[in-house]
Amino acid sequence: MIRQQQTLVLSPYAALYDIVVPKDNMLRQINELVDFSFIYEELEAKYCLDNERNAIDPVRMFKYLLLKAIFELSDVDIVERSKYGLSFKYFLGMAPEDPVIDPSSLTKFRKLRLNDMNLLDMLIGKTVALAIEQNILLSNSIIVDATHTKARYNQKSPQEILQDRARKLRKAIYTMDESAKAKMPTKNATNVLEDEIEYCQKLVAFIKNESGIAQVPKILEPLNLLKETIADDVEQLRLAADPDARVGHKSADSAFFGYKTHLAMSEERMITAAVITTGEKNDGKQLQTLIEKSKAIGMRVKTVIGDTAYSEKDNISYTKNNEIELVSKLNPQITQGGRKKEDEFLFNKDAGMYVCPAGHMAIRKARQGKKDAGTNQVDTYYFDVEQCKRCPLKEGCYKEGAKSKSYSVSIKSDVHSEQMVFQETEYFKEKSKERYKIEAKNSELKHGHGYDVATSSGLIGIEMQGAMTIFAVNLKRILKLMD
């Protein structure tokens, strides 16, 4: 049964909030800005309405998860902070003397209440609607990009994960008490997972019962992380990592294992849409979805700004048909070709044929591919192979024994030709300068809110993490714009 949380805290100590939680406190500002009653409406079907026992207020549970996204803390640590942090208790709608929840309730809330719902789109939609209501979302341009999030298990073996977390905990202890090293349990020397788990359990017991420093915050956070891994993640660890995560590439020589979050953001730096995929997915293929999602929640889209990944032919045609300007440079392979300058053949406009570096002209040409198909047509120019066989420059140009020698040139479609003209305009160049904003937003998500590493496994887990993180950064941005 759901009992809606009282807006007025009835407590003889409630006046403390007016003293220790000032009006410019971020959590007080969020409470005053956002009507969280939408949580009741969205989660009503997830609760039994005729059970006499009251459930923990869903708004309070949701706010706990929002605090996790804002302050990047574990379940145990966020609940611990809410015991004595009056700004936390005020935000959660609790009286100063109220007891806090058990941390395990947050796991149940995520799995039972927030599962099977489109939390990502719903929360982005709420913040965008709020920004429009406050008259701070005025632009009609969106900036698009993708940011990667490494999988929690990151292609490591289960034993390596436990070893890594135990190592961080020991290092934190040594900085506090170097003499503790001699008293520590003996490290596991085998390659057996069960032995590593047993060692970690001994390490946790030693710190809690013998070292006397288990309550120091510097020790408590890595300790709680190791405890959660042992208690809650052993089953996942036995499955050897994350089944949904995939290898993606940040550049030709740099890869990651995890997920991609494809973002659309207004020029006011409000995220207006997001699509979360596995790491190998192409950035450009998500553009149309990002535009449609942004428009669906009330964003007027007249210009889209992105890097070369978004300038594929289908996207150019889509934006043109929808009267949207695509500020995305064509790939240099299209505008300049992929050959080095010294490897290029020269075109003789009088003869309408290409001439090779040795001065030999092609003897015929043929056009390949269909017009208006998905790929560009290609003109292939054929040379006299007998001349090639005797040519002093044949090394690296003519393959010995080949029956023909050809040189192919891709024909730029009308779509590409128009985009090439557009990207030389002053408007294009000015709008391109706005793209840095989304790079800064990616950095904020990762370094300010822990979005560089997934906190749980699977696409469902990263979507929930992404939803809460984007909701948090959008609320903070609204507060900033309202100042």
XYZ file of C-alpha atoms in Angstrom:
483
model
C 0.000 0.000 0.000
C 1.321 3.455 -0.891
C 1.025 6.224 1.625
C 1.921 9.576 0.124
C 4.687 11.333 1.973
C 3.660 14.293 4.132
C 4.907 17.619 2.792
C 4.901 19.111 6.285
C 7.352 17.479 8.670
C 5.758 17.324 12.120
C 8.613 17.368 14.594
C 9.687 19.558 17.517
C 13.109 19.696 15.832
C 11.908 20.729 12.350
C 13.111 24.310 12.926
C 16.675 22.986 12.693
C 16.246 22.764 8.926
C 15.753 26.521 8.663
C 19.046 27.015 10.485
C 21.343 24.428 8.878
C 19.844 24.074 5.373
C 20.060 27.564 3.792
C 17.858 28.703 0.930
C 20.720 28.417 -1.565
C 21.379 24.769 -0.648
C 21.128 22.685 -3.835
C 18.926 20.005 -2.277
C 16.512 22.593 -0.861
C 16.358 24.252 -4.292
C 15.607 20.930 -6.027
C 12.849 20.186 -3.489
C 11.240 23.550 -4.150
C 11.656 23.286 -7.924
C 10.427 19.746 -8.631
C 7.023 18.241 -7.855
C 7.971 14.623 -7.211
C 4.347 13.456 -7.061
C 4.766 12.068 -10.592
C 6.585 9.140 -8.958
C 3.311 7.995 -7.359
C 1.539 8.040 -10.724
C 4.335 6.215 -12.546
C 4.798 3.501 -9.908
C 1.202 2.951 -8.808
C 0.903 -0.267 -10.819
C 4.055 -1.634 -9.158
C 2.489 -1.656 -5.670
C -0.308 -3.653 -4.053
C -2.938 -1.014 -3.226
C -5.032 -3.110 -0.803
C -2.246 -4.440 1.392
C -2.698 -3.014 4.886
C 1.030 -2.687 5.531
C 2.462 0.594 4.227
C 5.401 0.453 1.863
C 8.343 2.813 2.237
C 7.321 5.989 0.445
C 8.339 5.604 -3.254
C 9.233 9.299 -3.523
C 11.679 8.892 -0.651
C 13.189 5.807 -2.287
C 13.500 7.643 -5.601
C 15.170 10.570 -3.846
C 17.695 8.207 -2.291
C 18.672 7.074 -5.805
C 18.864 10.690 -6.938
C 21.233 11.445 -4.042
C 23.383 8.486 -5.168
C 23.580 9.981 -8.662
C 24.433 13.462 -7.377
C 27.049 12.464 -4.788
C 28.396 9.191 -6.312
C 28.107 7.019 -3.205
C 27.247 3.360 -2.595
C 23.881 2.294 -1.151
C 25.426 1.772 2.271
C 27.203 5.136 2.279
C 24.223 7.163 1.041
C 22.041 5.702 3.808
C 24.805 6.326 6.349
C 25.077 9.964 5.244
C 21.305 10.367 5.592
C 21.533 9.374 9.278
C 23.388 12.520 10.278
C 23.229 14.825 7.227
C 20.363 17.223 7.873
C 20.335 18.485 4.275
C 19.824 14.862 3.191
C 17.007 14.345 5.701
C 15.342 17.581 4.632
C 15.533 16.507 0.979
C 14.112 13.076 1.842
C 11.154 14.633 3.693
C 12.172 13.180 7.042
C 12.103 14.640 10.523
C 15.586 15.090 12.054
C 14.950 12.238 14.494
C 13.467 9.791 11.936
C 15.267 6.447 11.422
C 16.710 5.664 7.990
C 15.988 2.724 5.718
C 18.014 -0.465 5.428
C 20.395 -0.152 2.423
C 19.097 -3.427 0.969
C 15.723 -1.726 0.398
C 17.299 0.305 -2.408
C 18.273 -2.879 -4.267
C 14.701 -4.180 -3.971
C 13.285 -0.824 -5.103
C 15.466 -0.846 -8.224
C 14.667 -4.455 -9.106
C 10.958 -4.574 -8.219
C 9.678 -1.035 -8.773
C 11.866 0.563 -11.452
C 12.304 -2.484 -13.656
C 10.357 -2.721 -16.938
C 9.663 1.004 -17.245
C 11.084 3.615 -19.596
C 12.751 5.585 -16.824
C 15.307 7.248 -19.129
C 12.843 8.995 -21.452
C 10.422 9.792 -18.622
C 12.997 11.612 -16.465
C 14.529 13.517 -19.382
C 11.024 14.541 -20.424
C 10.238 15.825 -16.921
C 13.344 18.029 -16.796
C 12.854 19.399 -20.318
C 9.201 20.224 -19.529
C 10.388 21.985 -16.370
C 12.983 23.984 -18.347
C 10.353 25.040 -20.891
C 7.999 26.019 -18.046
C 10.755 28.166 -16.513
C 11.324 29.786 -19.941
C 15.014 28.848 -20.012
C 14.982 26.450 -22.992
C 14.870 28.865 -25.928
C 17.226 27.494 -28.589
C 16.122 25.406 -31.565
C 19.446 23.593 -32.015
C 20.623 20.304 -30.556
C 24.196 19.071 -30.255
C 24.718 15.310 -30.575
C 27.512 13.028 -29.442
C 28.131 9.657 -27.804
C 30.002 8.960 -24.584
C 31.276 5.552 -23.504
C 30.800 3.867 -20.138
C 33.043 0.969 -19.194
C 31.340 -2.193 -17.965
C 31.537 -2.789 -14.232
C 33.444 -6.015 -14.761
C 35.505 -4.695 -17.690
C 36.722 -7.997 -19.139
C 38.473 -8.939 -15.904
C 38.160 -12.384 -14.381
C 36.074 -12.648 -11.186
C 39.239 -13.203 -9.185
C 40.942 -10.117 -10.659
C 37.986 -7.952 -9.632
C 38.126 -9.149 -6.034
C 41.921 -8.747 -5.960
C 41.651 -5.196 -7.278
C 39.093 -4.128 -4.675
C 40.971 -5.839 -1.844
C 44.188 -4.089 -2.986
C 42.506 -0.666 -2.855
C 41.218 -1.389 0.637
C 44.650 -2.477 1.896
C 46.253 0.620 0.364
C 43.773 2.869 2.197
C 44.603 1.107 5.481
C 48.379 1.382 4.994
C 48.114 5.164 4.566
C 46.441 5.275 8.000
C 48.418 2.592 9.833
C 51.568 1.125 8.285
C 51.913 -1.384 11.155
C 48.624 -3.072 10.118
C 50.498 -4.742 7.244
C 52.083 -7.299 9.608
C 48.699 -8.286 11.089
C 46.797 -8.672 7.792
C 45.491 -12.097 6.733
C 47.814 -13.927 4.340
C 47.034 -13.124 0.720
C 45.578 -15.827 -1.456
C 48.230 -17.398 -3.689
C 46.025 -19.728 -5.733
C 43.979 -19.185 -8.882
C 40.822 -20.574 -7.278
C 37.904 -18.115 -7.025
C 36.574 -19.680 -3.823
C 39.964 -19.136 -2.138
C 39.962 -15.468 -3.180
C 36.450 -14.998 -1.770
C 37.522 -16.621 1.494
C 40.554 -14.292 1.728
C 38.387 -11.224 1.107
C 35.970 -12.322 3.821
C 38.898 -12.679 6.260
C 40.152 -9.217 5.271
C 36.751 -7.653 5.919
C 36.473 -9.446 9.289
C 39.980 -8.309 10.299
C 39.234 -4.659 9.531
C 35.862 -4.701 11.280
C 36.918 -6.600 14.392
C 40.606 -5.989 14.976
C 42.005 -2.921 13.280
C 39.820 -0.301 15.016
C 39.714 1.976 11.944
C 36.683 0.536 10.160
C 34.582 3.663 10.781
C 37.033 6.100 9.219
C 35.356 7.378 5.991
C 38.536 6.851 3.975
C 38.434 3.163 4.932
C 34.673 2.712 5.096
C 33.918 3.383 1.417
C 36.350 0.804 -0.113
C 35.356 -1.589 2.695
C 31.673 -1.283 1.820
C 32.439 -1.743 -1.872
C 34.323 -4.981 -1.195
C 31.534 -6.215 1.115
C 28.885 -5.509 -1.521
C 30.953 -7.345 -4.122
C 31.288 -10.406 -1.931
C 27.688 -10.446 -0.705
C 25.722 -9.377 -3.770
C 27.892 -9.942 -6.832
C 29.383 -13.414 -6.379
C 26.724 -14.946 -8.615
C 27.404 -12.327 -11.311
C 31.137 -12.864 -10.938
C 30.739 -16.574 -11.539
C 29.060 -15.745 -14.841
C 32.352 -14.066 -15.790
C 31.380 -10.483 -16.328
C 28.689 -8.570 -18.118
C 26.671 -10.425 -20.776
C 25.411 -7.258 -22.496
C 28.640 -5.234 -22.649
C 30.545 -5.141 -25.963
C 33.894 -3.879 -27.201
C 33.666 -0.412 -28.756
C 36.323 1.870 -30.247
C 37.120 5.452 -29.260
C 39.710 5.660 -32.065
C 41.582 3.355 -34.443
C 43.958 2.250 -31.684
C 41.850 2.704 -28.554
C 39.056 0.381 -27.418
C 36.765 -0.010 -24.398
C 34.466 -2.728 -23.073
C 31.000 -1.527 -22.129
C 28.236 0.730 -23.405
C 27.556 3.919 -25.341
C 25.165 6.677 -24.344
C 24.109 8.681 -27.392
C 23.075 12.175 -26.304
C 21.230 15.160 -27.724
C 21.692 18.441 -25.871
C 20.337 21.952 -26.387
C 22.636 24.959 -26.664
C 21.632 25.779 -23.056
C 23.335 22.467 -22.128
C 20.108 20.653 -21.248
C 20.089 16.993 -22.317
C 16.950 16.509 -24.424
C 17.277 12.854 -25.471
C 19.408 9.781 -24.854
C 19.758 6.319 -26.353
C 21.859 3.712 -24.542
C 23.366 0.893 -26.593
C 26.117 -1.683 -26.372
C 29.611 -0.373 -27.074
C 30.006 -1.443 -30.696
C 26.987 0.447 -32.080
C 27.500 3.175 -34.695
C 26.971 6.773 -33.519
C 25.384 8.064 -36.729
C 22.620 5.441 -36.767
C 21.129 6.925 -33.566
C 20.720 10.467 -34.918
C 17.174 10.143 -36.205
C 15.995 8.600 -32.913
C 17.617 11.423 -30.925
C 15.898 14.051 -33.063
C 12.491 12.359 -32.808
C 12.814 11.944 -29.026
C 13.813 15.597 -28.604
C 10.847 16.765 -30.669
C 8.449 14.441 -28.818
C 9.120 16.160 -25.468
C 8.619 19.680 -26.809
C 12.016 20.666 -28.212
C 11.959 22.645 -31.471
C 14.724 21.240 -33.683
C 15.890 23.366 -36.609
C 19.634 22.647 -36.462
C 21.634 19.566 -35.471
C 25.332 19.922 -34.617
C 27.630 16.877 -34.552
C 30.955 15.436 -35.660
C 31.639 13.535 -38.900
C 30.009 10.362 -37.526
C 26.583 11.932 -38.138
C 27.103 13.049 -41.760
C 26.239 9.750 -43.398
C 24.037 9.922 -46.476
C 20.804 8.723 -44.792
C 21.111 11.400 -42.094
C 21.692 14.179 -44.632
C 18.604 13.087 -46.562
C 16.526 12.736 -43.375
C 17.403 16.212 -42.096
C 16.810 17.752 -45.508
C 13.356 16.145 -45.766
C 12.498 17.433 -42.277
C 13.806 20.951 -42.953
C 16.622 20.574 -40.419
C 20.134 21.898 -41.033
C 22.810 19.296 -40.317
C 26.019 20.976 -39.136
C 28.245 17.917 -39.483
C 31.322 17.785 -41.690
C 31.498 15.102 -44.332
C 34.074 12.404 -43.816
C 37.367 13.385 -45.536
C 37.118 10.122 -47.512
C 34.140 11.671 -49.316
C 35.442 15.207 -49.778
C 39.096 14.370 -50.500
C 39.269 10.644 -51.153
C 41.440 8.165 -49.310
C 44.562 8.238 -51.451
C 47.789 10.024 -50.678
C 48.616 12.924 -52.999
C 51.516 11.095 -54.578
C 49.294 8.104 -55.381
C 46.631 10.131 -57.181
C 46.150 10.014 -60.930
C 45.439 13.279 -62.802
C 42.234 13.945 -64.703
C 42.509 15.210 -68.284
C 39.350 17.258 -68.789
C 39.748 17.446 -72.575
C 39.914 13.695 -73.010
C 37.639 12.951 -70.063
C 40.122 10.318 -68.852
C 42.606 9.896 -66.020
C 46.353 9.865 -66.636
C 48.664 7.746 -64.452
C 51.874 9.143 -62.835
C 53.883 7.676 -65.768
C 51.832 9.684 -68.272
C 49.718 6.852 -69.674
C 46.054 7.657 -70.313
C 43.187 5.283 -69.556
C 41.758 3.567 -72.620
C 38.158 3.220 -71.434
C 35.861 3.792 -68.475
C 32.791 2.117 -66.959
C 30.271 3.290 -64.369
C 29.346 0.888 -61.555
C 26.511 0.981 -59.033
C 22.916 2.163 -59.251
C 21.845 5.781 -59.163
C 20.036 6.918 -55.981
C 21.004 3.709 -54.208
C 22.420 3.608 -50.674
C 26.029 3.861 -51.886
C 27.616 6.277 -54.369
C 28.240 5.222 -57.954
C 31.837 4.642 -59.035
C 33.606 5.446 -62.345
C 36.300 2.890 -63.094
C 39.044 3.810 -65.615
C 40.946 0.958 -67.326
C 44.554 1.200 -68.555
C 46.495 -0.750 -71.178
C 47.917 -3.607 -69.117
C 50.711 -4.242 -71.629
C 52.059 -0.732 -71.014
C 51.787 -1.327 -67.267
C 53.894 -4.471 -67.513
C 56.757 -2.486 -69.084
C 56.322 0.691 -67.000
C 59.358 1.779 -64.909
C 56.975 3.019 -62.180
C 54.991 -0.234 -61.937
C 56.254 -1.110 -58.435
C 53.448 -0.471 -55.992
C 51.070 0.338 -58.863
C 50.811 -2.771 -61.006
C 50.608 -6.207 -59.454
C 52.714 -8.718 -61.384
C 50.570 -11.145 -63.357
C 47.392 -9.049 -63.144
C 45.225 -9.124 -66.260
C 43.990 -5.555 -65.883
C 44.859 -2.240 -64.260
C 42.094 0.130 -63.191
C 41.612 3.351 -61.221
C 38.248 3.998 -59.533
C 36.717 7.315 -58.505
C 33.595 7.644 -56.364
C 30.985 9.992 -57.804
C 29.668 12.392 -55.207
C 25.900 12.268 -54.954
C 23.793 15.432 -55.093
C 23.235 14.991 -51.341
C 26.986 15.040 -50.649
C 27.627 17.874 -53.078
C 25.045 20.095 -51.380
C 26.487 19.265 -47.939
C 29.992 20.165 -49.175
C 28.743 23.592 -50.244
C 26.879 24.070 -46.938
C 29.913 23.255 -44.790
C 31.843 26.118 -46.382
C 29.270 28.733 -45.256
C 29.831 31.114 -42.342
C 26.668 29.812 -40.628
C 28.067 26.261 -40.637
C 31.424 27.404 -39.275
C 29.842 29.466 -36.478
C 27.455 26.702 -35.420
C 30.291 24.155 -35.421
C 31.915 26.112 -32.604
C 29.046 25.083 -30.283
C 30.072 21.414 -30.352
C 32.537 21.795 -27.470
C 29.582 22.130 -25.101
C 28.620 18.487 -25.345
C 32.218 17.388 -24.718
C 32.061 19.336 -21.453
C 28.726 17.672 -20.622
C 30.228 14.216 -21.228
C 33.033 15.108 -18.830
C 30.528 16.261 -16.192
C 28.603 12.986 -16.456
C 31.748 10.903 -16.091
C 33.920 12.789 -13.645
C 31.230 14.553 -11.637
C 28.731 11.703 -11.338
C 30.639 8.449 -11.866
C 29.212 7.672 -15.306
C 32.581 6.486 -16.608
C 31.970 3.015 -15.093
C 28.678 1.109 -14.863
C 27.521 0.463 -11.301
C 25.777 -2.791 -12.259
C 25.756 -5.278 -15.116
C 23.444 -5.452 -18.123
C 21.687 -2.913 -20.331
C 18.856 -2.534 -17.819
C 21.341 -1.538 -15.124
C 23.167 1.050 -17.242
C 19.857 2.505 -18.473
C 18.736 3.015 -14.876
C 22.101 4.557 -13.962
C 21.963 6.779 -17.041
C 18.406 7.910 -16.261
C 19.244 9.004 -12.705
C 22.542 10.619 -13.724
C 21.013 12.639 -16.573
C 18.078 13.643 -14.347
C 20.567 14.926 -11.756
C 22.715 16.937 -14.202
C 19.643 18.415 -15.904
C 18.222 19.575 -12.555
C 21.559 21.143 -11.639
C 21.643 22.903 -15.008
C 18.118 24.284 -14.522
C 19.132 25.700 -11.134
C 22.216 27.274 -12.746
C 20.185 28.873 -15.545
C 17.629 30.211 -13.073
C 20.279 32.057 -11.028
